[in-house]
Amino acid sequence: MKQRVVTGVLAGAVFLGLMIAGGHFYVALIVAMASIALIEFLKMNRISWNNPLALAAIVGLLAIVVPFHSYGIDWLSDMTILWLLMFALLALTVFSKNRYTIDEVAFTFLGTAYLGIGFASMVDVRLMESNALWWSFLAFCAIWASDIGAYFFGRAFGKHKLTPLISPNKTVEGAIGGVVSSILIALVFALLSPDLIELWRAVVLGVVAAVAGQLGDLMQSAYKRVRGIKDMGNILPGHGGILDRTDSWIIVFPILVLTQLIPV
C-alpha cells in the first residue's frame, strides 16, 4: 500500500504538472504514455515490440496521437492513417507468406485504433482554443470521482455483483456511487463556471463519464481475464502498467468529444 501511495502521488504530480504546462510538454507526455500502452497491449497478445507489426502500429499510433493539424498538416486524418495502417499490416501477411497471421494483424490494428483515438482525444481537449485546461480538468475529475465513489460506495454498501465473471469485486451499489460522485463533481464545476457549462449538461457529462469510464475498466478486465494476467505491465509500482491506469480515460474522452459534451 505504501508503494502504491508513493507511486500514485509522484505520478499524479508529474501528470498534473505537465497537463497544466500544456503545449509540447503535455503532448510529449501523452505520446509517451500512448506508446507504452500500445507496447503493453501488444505484449499481452504475444507480439514483441520489435515485430514488424508492432513497428507499423507504433508509427500509426504516433500519426494519430501527435497533433499534426497544429503544425499545419491537415491531410493526415484519422481515417487516412487507419486505412494506411490496415493496408500495411495486411500487406505484411502477404510479403511474410503468413508468418505474420491475420489474427496478429487484427489484434495489432484493434490496439492501435483503441489506444490511438483514446489518447488523441486527450490531446485534442487540452489543445482547444479556449478554456482547454478547464475542460481537461473537468473530464479527469469526473473520471476520478467515479473511480473513488465506486470504490468507497462498493466497500460500504456493495452487496450485488455487477459482473462477477469479469470483475468479481465490482458491485451494482459501487457503480451507482460512482455515477453519483461523478455528477456531483461535474455540478461543482458548473456552479463555479456557469458561463462554460449549464447544469443539465454537467449532469449528462457526469453520467456519461462515469458509465463510460466503468465500462472502459470492465473492457480491460475482460481481455486481461481471457489472457490470464493481472496487470498489463509494471512500469508503475503498485499500480501495474499505463493501461491499467488509463483504461477509463481512453474510453471517456472520445465519447465526450464525439457527443460534443466537450465542445472541441
Coordinates of C-alpha atoms in Angstrom, one line a residue:
M1 CA 0.0 0.0 0.0
K2 CA 2.9 2.4 0.8
Q3 CA 4.4 1.8 -2.6
R4 CA 1.1 2.3 -4.2
V5 CA 0.5 5.6 -2.5
V6 CA 4.0 6.9 -3.2
T7 CA 3.8 5.9 -6.9
G8 CA 0.3 7.5 -7.1
V9 CA 1.4 10.8 -5.6
L10 CA 4.5 11.1 -7.7
A11 CA 2.9 10.0 -11.0
G12 CA -0.1 12.2 -10.3
A13 CA 2.1 15.2 -9.6
V14 CA 4.0 14.8 -12.8
F15 CA 0.9 14.2 -14.8
L16 CA -1.0 17.2 -13.4
G17 CA 2.1 19.4 -13.7
L18 CA 2.6 18.7 -17.4
M19 CA -1.1 19.0 -18.1
I20 CA -1.1 22.4 -16.5
A21 CA 2.0 23.3 -18.5
G22 CA 0.2 22.1 -21.7
G23 CA 1.6 22.6 -25.2
H24 CA 4.6 20.4 -26.2
F25 CA 5.1 19.2 -22.6
Y26 CA 1.6 17.6 -22.4
V27 CA 1.7 16.3 -25.9
A28 CA 5.1 14.6 -25.2
L29 CA 3.7 13.0 -22.1
I30 CA 0.6 11.7 -23.8
V31 CA 2.6 10.4 -26.7
A32 CA 4.9 8.6 -24.4
M33 CA 2.0 7.1 -22.4
A34 CA 0.3 6.0 -25.6
S35 CA 3.4 4.3 -26.9
I36 CA 4.0 2.4 -23.7
A37 CA 0.3 1.4 -23.5
L38 CA 0.4 0.1 -27.1
I39 CA 3.5 -2.0 -26.3
E40 CA 1.7 -3.4 -23.2
F41 CA -1.3 -4.3 -25.3
L42 CA 0.8 -6.0 -28.0
K43 CA 2.8 -7.8 -25.4
M44 CA -0.4 -9.2 -23.9
N45 CA -1.1 -10.6 -27.4
R46 CA 2.4 -12.0 -27.6
I47 CA 3.6 -9.5 -30.2
S48 CA 7.0 -8.2 -29.2
W49 CA 7.9 -4.5 -29.6
N50 CA 10.5 -5.3 -32.4
N51 CA 8.0 -7.3 -34.5
P52 CA 7.3 -5.5 -37.9
L53 CA 3.6 -5.5 -37.0
A54 CA 4.4 -3.7 -33.8
L55 CA 6.7 -1.2 -35.5
A56 CA 4.0 -0.4 -38.1
A57 CA 1.5 0.0 -35.2
I58 CA 3.7 2.4 -33.3
V59 CA 4.2 4.6 -36.4
G60 CA 0.4 4.5 -36.9
L61 CA -0.2 5.4 -33.2
L62 CA 2.2 8.4 -33.4
A63 CA 0.5 9.6 -36.6
I64 CA -2.9 9.6 -34.7
V65 CA -1.8 11.0 -31.4
V66 CA 0.7 13.7 -32.5
P67 CA -1.5 16.8 -33.3
F68 CA -0.2 17.4 -36.8
H69 CA -3.1 19.8 -37.5
S70 CA -1.4 22.1 -35.0
Y71 CA 1.6 22.2 -37.3
G72 CA -0.5 22.9 -40.5
I73 CA -0.7 19.3 -41.7
D74 CA -4.3 18.7 -42.3
W75 CA -4.4 15.8 -44.8
L76 CA -3.5 13.2 -42.2
S77 CA -7.0 12.4 -40.9
D78 CA -7.6 9.5 -38.6
M79 CA -9.4 7.7 -41.4
T80 CA -6.4 8.1 -43.7
I81 CA -4.0 6.9 -41.0
L82 CA -6.1 3.9 -40.0
W83 CA -6.6 2.9 -43.7
L84 CA -2.9 3.1 -44.4
L85 CA -2.1 1.1 -41.3
M86 CA -4.6 -1.5 -42.2
F87 CA -3.1 -1.8 -45.7
A88 CA 0.5 -2.0 -44.3
L89 CA -0.5 -4.7 -41.8
L90 CA -2.4 -6.8 -44.3
A91 CA 0.5 -6.4 -46.8
L92 CA 2.9 -7.8 -44.2
T93 CA 0.8 -11.1 -44.1
V94 CA 1.4 -11.4 -47.9
F95 CA 5.1 -10.5 -48.0
S96 CA 5.9 -12.7 -45.0
K97 CA 3.9 -15.6 -46.5
N98 CA 1.7 -15.7 -43.5
R99 CA 4.5 -15.7 -41.0
Y100 CA 2.5 -12.8 -39.5
T101 CA -1.0 -14.0 -39.3
I102 CA -4.4 -12.3 -39.8
D103 CA -5.1 -12.8 -36.1
E104 CA -2.0 -10.9 -35.2
V105 CA -2.9 -8.2 -37.7
A106 CA -6.4 -7.9 -36.2
F107 CA -5.1 -7.6 -32.6
T108 CA -2.5 -5.0 -33.7
F109 CA -4.9 -2.9 -35.7
L110 CA -7.5 -3.0 -32.9
G111 CA -5.0 -1.9 -30.3
T112 CA -3.7 0.9 -32.4
A113 CA -7.2 2.3 -33.1
Y114 CA -8.4 1.8 -29.5
L115 CA -5.4 3.5 -27.9
G116 CA -4.6 6.0 -30.6
I117 CA -8.1 7.6 -30.7
G118 CA -8.3 7.5 -26.9
F119 CA -5.1 9.3 -26.2
A120 CA -5.5 11.6 -29.2
S121 CA -8.8 12.8 -27.7
M122 CA -7.0 13.9 -24.5
V123 CA -4.6 15.9 -26.6
D124 CA -7.5 17.5 -28.7
V125 CA -9.2 18.6 -25.5
R126 CA -6.1 20.1 -24.0
L127 CA -5.3 22.0 -27.2
M128 CA -8.7 23.6 -27.6
E129 CA -8.7 27.2 -28.4
S130 CA -10.4 28.4 -25.2
N131 CA -10.7 27.0 -21.7
A132 CA -8.8 23.9 -22.6
L133 CA -7.3 23.3 -19.2
W134 CA -10.7 23.8 -17.5
W135 CA -12.3 21.2 -19.8
S136 CA -9.4 18.8 -19.3
F137 CA -9.7 19.1 -15.5
L138 CA -13.5 18.6 -15.6
A139 CA -13.2 15.4 -17.6
F140 CA -10.4 14.0 -15.5
C141 CA -12.1 15.0 -12.2
A142 CA -15.4 13.3 -13.3
I143 CA -13.5 10.1 -14.2
W144 CA -11.5 10.1 -10.9
A145 CA -14.6 11.0 -8.9
S146 CA -16.4 8.0 -10.4
D147 CA -13.4 5.7 -9.6
I148 CA -13.3 6.9 -6.0
G149 CA -17.0 6.9 -5.5
A150 CA -17.4 3.4 -6.9
Y151 CA -14.6 2.1 -4.6
F152 CA -16.0 3.6 -1.3
F153 CA -19.6 3.0 -2.1
G154 CA -18.8 -0.5 -3.0
R155 CA -16.9 -1.1 0.2
A156 CA -19.6 0.4 2.3
F157 CA -22.8 -0.8 0.6
G158 CA -21.9 -3.3 -2.0
K159 CA -24.0 -6.5 -2.0
H160 CA -25.0 -7.2 -5.6
K161 CA -22.2 -8.2 -8.0
L162 CA -22.1 -6.2 -11.2
T163 CA -20.1 -8.5 -13.5
P164 CA -18.9 -11.5 -11.4
L165 CA -17.4 -13.4 -14.3
I166 CA -15.3 -10.4 -15.4
S167 CA -14.6 -8.3 -12.3
P168 CA -15.8 -10.1 -9.1
N169 CA -15.1 -7.2 -6.8
K170 CA -17.3 -4.6 -8.6
T171 CA -20.9 -4.2 -7.3
V172 CA -24.0 -2.5 -8.5
E173 CA -24.0 -0.3 -5.5
G174 CA -20.4 0.8 -6.2
A175 CA -21.3 1.6 -9.8
I176 CA -24.2 3.8 -8.7
G177 CA -22.0 5.5 -6.2
G178 CA -19.5 6.2 -9.0
V179 CA -22.2 7.8 -11.1
V180 CA -23.5 9.9 -8.3
S181 CA -19.9 11.1 -7.4
S182 CA -19.2 12.0 -11.0
I183 CA -22.4 14.0 -11.3
L184 CA -21.7 15.9 -8.1
I185 CA -18.2 16.9 -9.2
A186 CA -19.5 18.0 -12.6
L187 CA -22.1 20.1 -10.9
V188 CA -19.4 21.8 -8.8
F189 CA -17.7 22.8 -12.0
A190 CA -21.0 24.1 -13.4
L191 CA -21.7 26.1 -10.3
L192 CA -18.2 27.6 -10.3
S193 CA -18.2 28.4 -14.0
P194 CA -21.9 28.7 -15.2
D195 CA -20.7 30.5 -18.3
L196 CA -18.9 27.4 -19.5
I197 CA -21.3 24.6 -18.8
E198 CA -25.0 24.5 -18.0
L199 CA -26.3 22.4 -15.0
W200 CA -28.1 20.0 -17.2
R201 CA -25.0 19.4 -19.4
A202 CA -22.9 18.9 -16.3
V203 CA -25.3 16.2 -15.1
V204 CA -25.2 14.5 -18.5
L205 CA -21.4 14.7 -18.7
G206 CA -21.1 13.2 -15.2
V207 CA -23.3 10.3 -16.1
V208 CA -21.5 9.7 -19.4
A209 CA -18.1 10.0 -17.8
A210 CA -19.0 7.5 -15.0
V211 CA -20.7 4.9 -17.2
A212 CA -18.2 5.0 -20.0
G213 CA -15.3 5.0 -17.5
Q214 CA -16.6 2.0 -15.6
L215 CA -17.2 0.3 -19.0
G216 CA -13.7 1.0 -20.1
D217 CA -12.4 -0.5 -16.8
L218 CA -14.6 -3.6 -17.4
M219 CA -13.4 -3.9 -21.0
Q220 CA -9.8 -4.2 -19.9
S221 CA -10.7 -6.6 -17.1
A222 CA -12.5 -8.8 -19.7
Y223 CA -9.5 -9.1 -22.0
K224 CA -7.0 -9.5 -19.2
R225 CA -9.1 -12.4 -17.8
V226 CA -9.0 -14.0 -21.3
R227 CA -5.2 -13.7 -21.3
G228 CA -4.9 -14.8 -17.7
I229 CA -3.0 -11.8 -16.5
K230 CA -3.5 -9.5 -13.5
D231 CA -1.7 -6.3 -14.7
M232 CA -0.8 -5.0 -18.2
G233 CA 2.7 -4.0 -17.0
N234 CA 4.8 -3.0 -14.1
I235 CA 6.1 0.5 -15.0
L236 CA 4.0 2.0 -12.1
P237 CA 5.0 0.0 -9.0
G238 CA 1.8 -0.9 -7.0
H239 CA -0.4 0.2 -9.9
G240 CA 0.6 -2.0 -12.9
G241 CA 1.1 -0.6 -16.3
I242 CA 0.0 2.5 -18.1
L243 CA -3.1 0.7 -19.5
D244 CA -4.1 -0.3 -16.0
R245 CA -4.3 3.4 -15.0
T246 CA -5.8 4.8 -18.2
D247 CA -8.4 2.2 -19.2
S248 CA -11.3 4.5 -18.4
W249 CA -9.6 7.6 -19.9
I250 CA -9.3 6.2 -23.4
I251 CA -13.0 5.4 -23.5
V252 CA -14.4 8.5 -21.8
F253 CA -12.5 11.2 -23.7
P254 CA -13.5 10.1 -27.2
I255 CA -17.2 9.7 -26.1
L256 CA -17.2 13.2 -24.5
V257 CA -15.7 14.6 -27.7
L258 CA -18.0 12.7 -30.1
T259 CA -21.1 13.7 -28.2
Q260 CA -19.9 17.3 -28.0
L261 CA -20.3 17.3 -24.3
I262 CA -16.8 18.8 -24.5
P263 CA -17.0 21.4 -27.4
V264 CA -13.8 20.6 -29.2

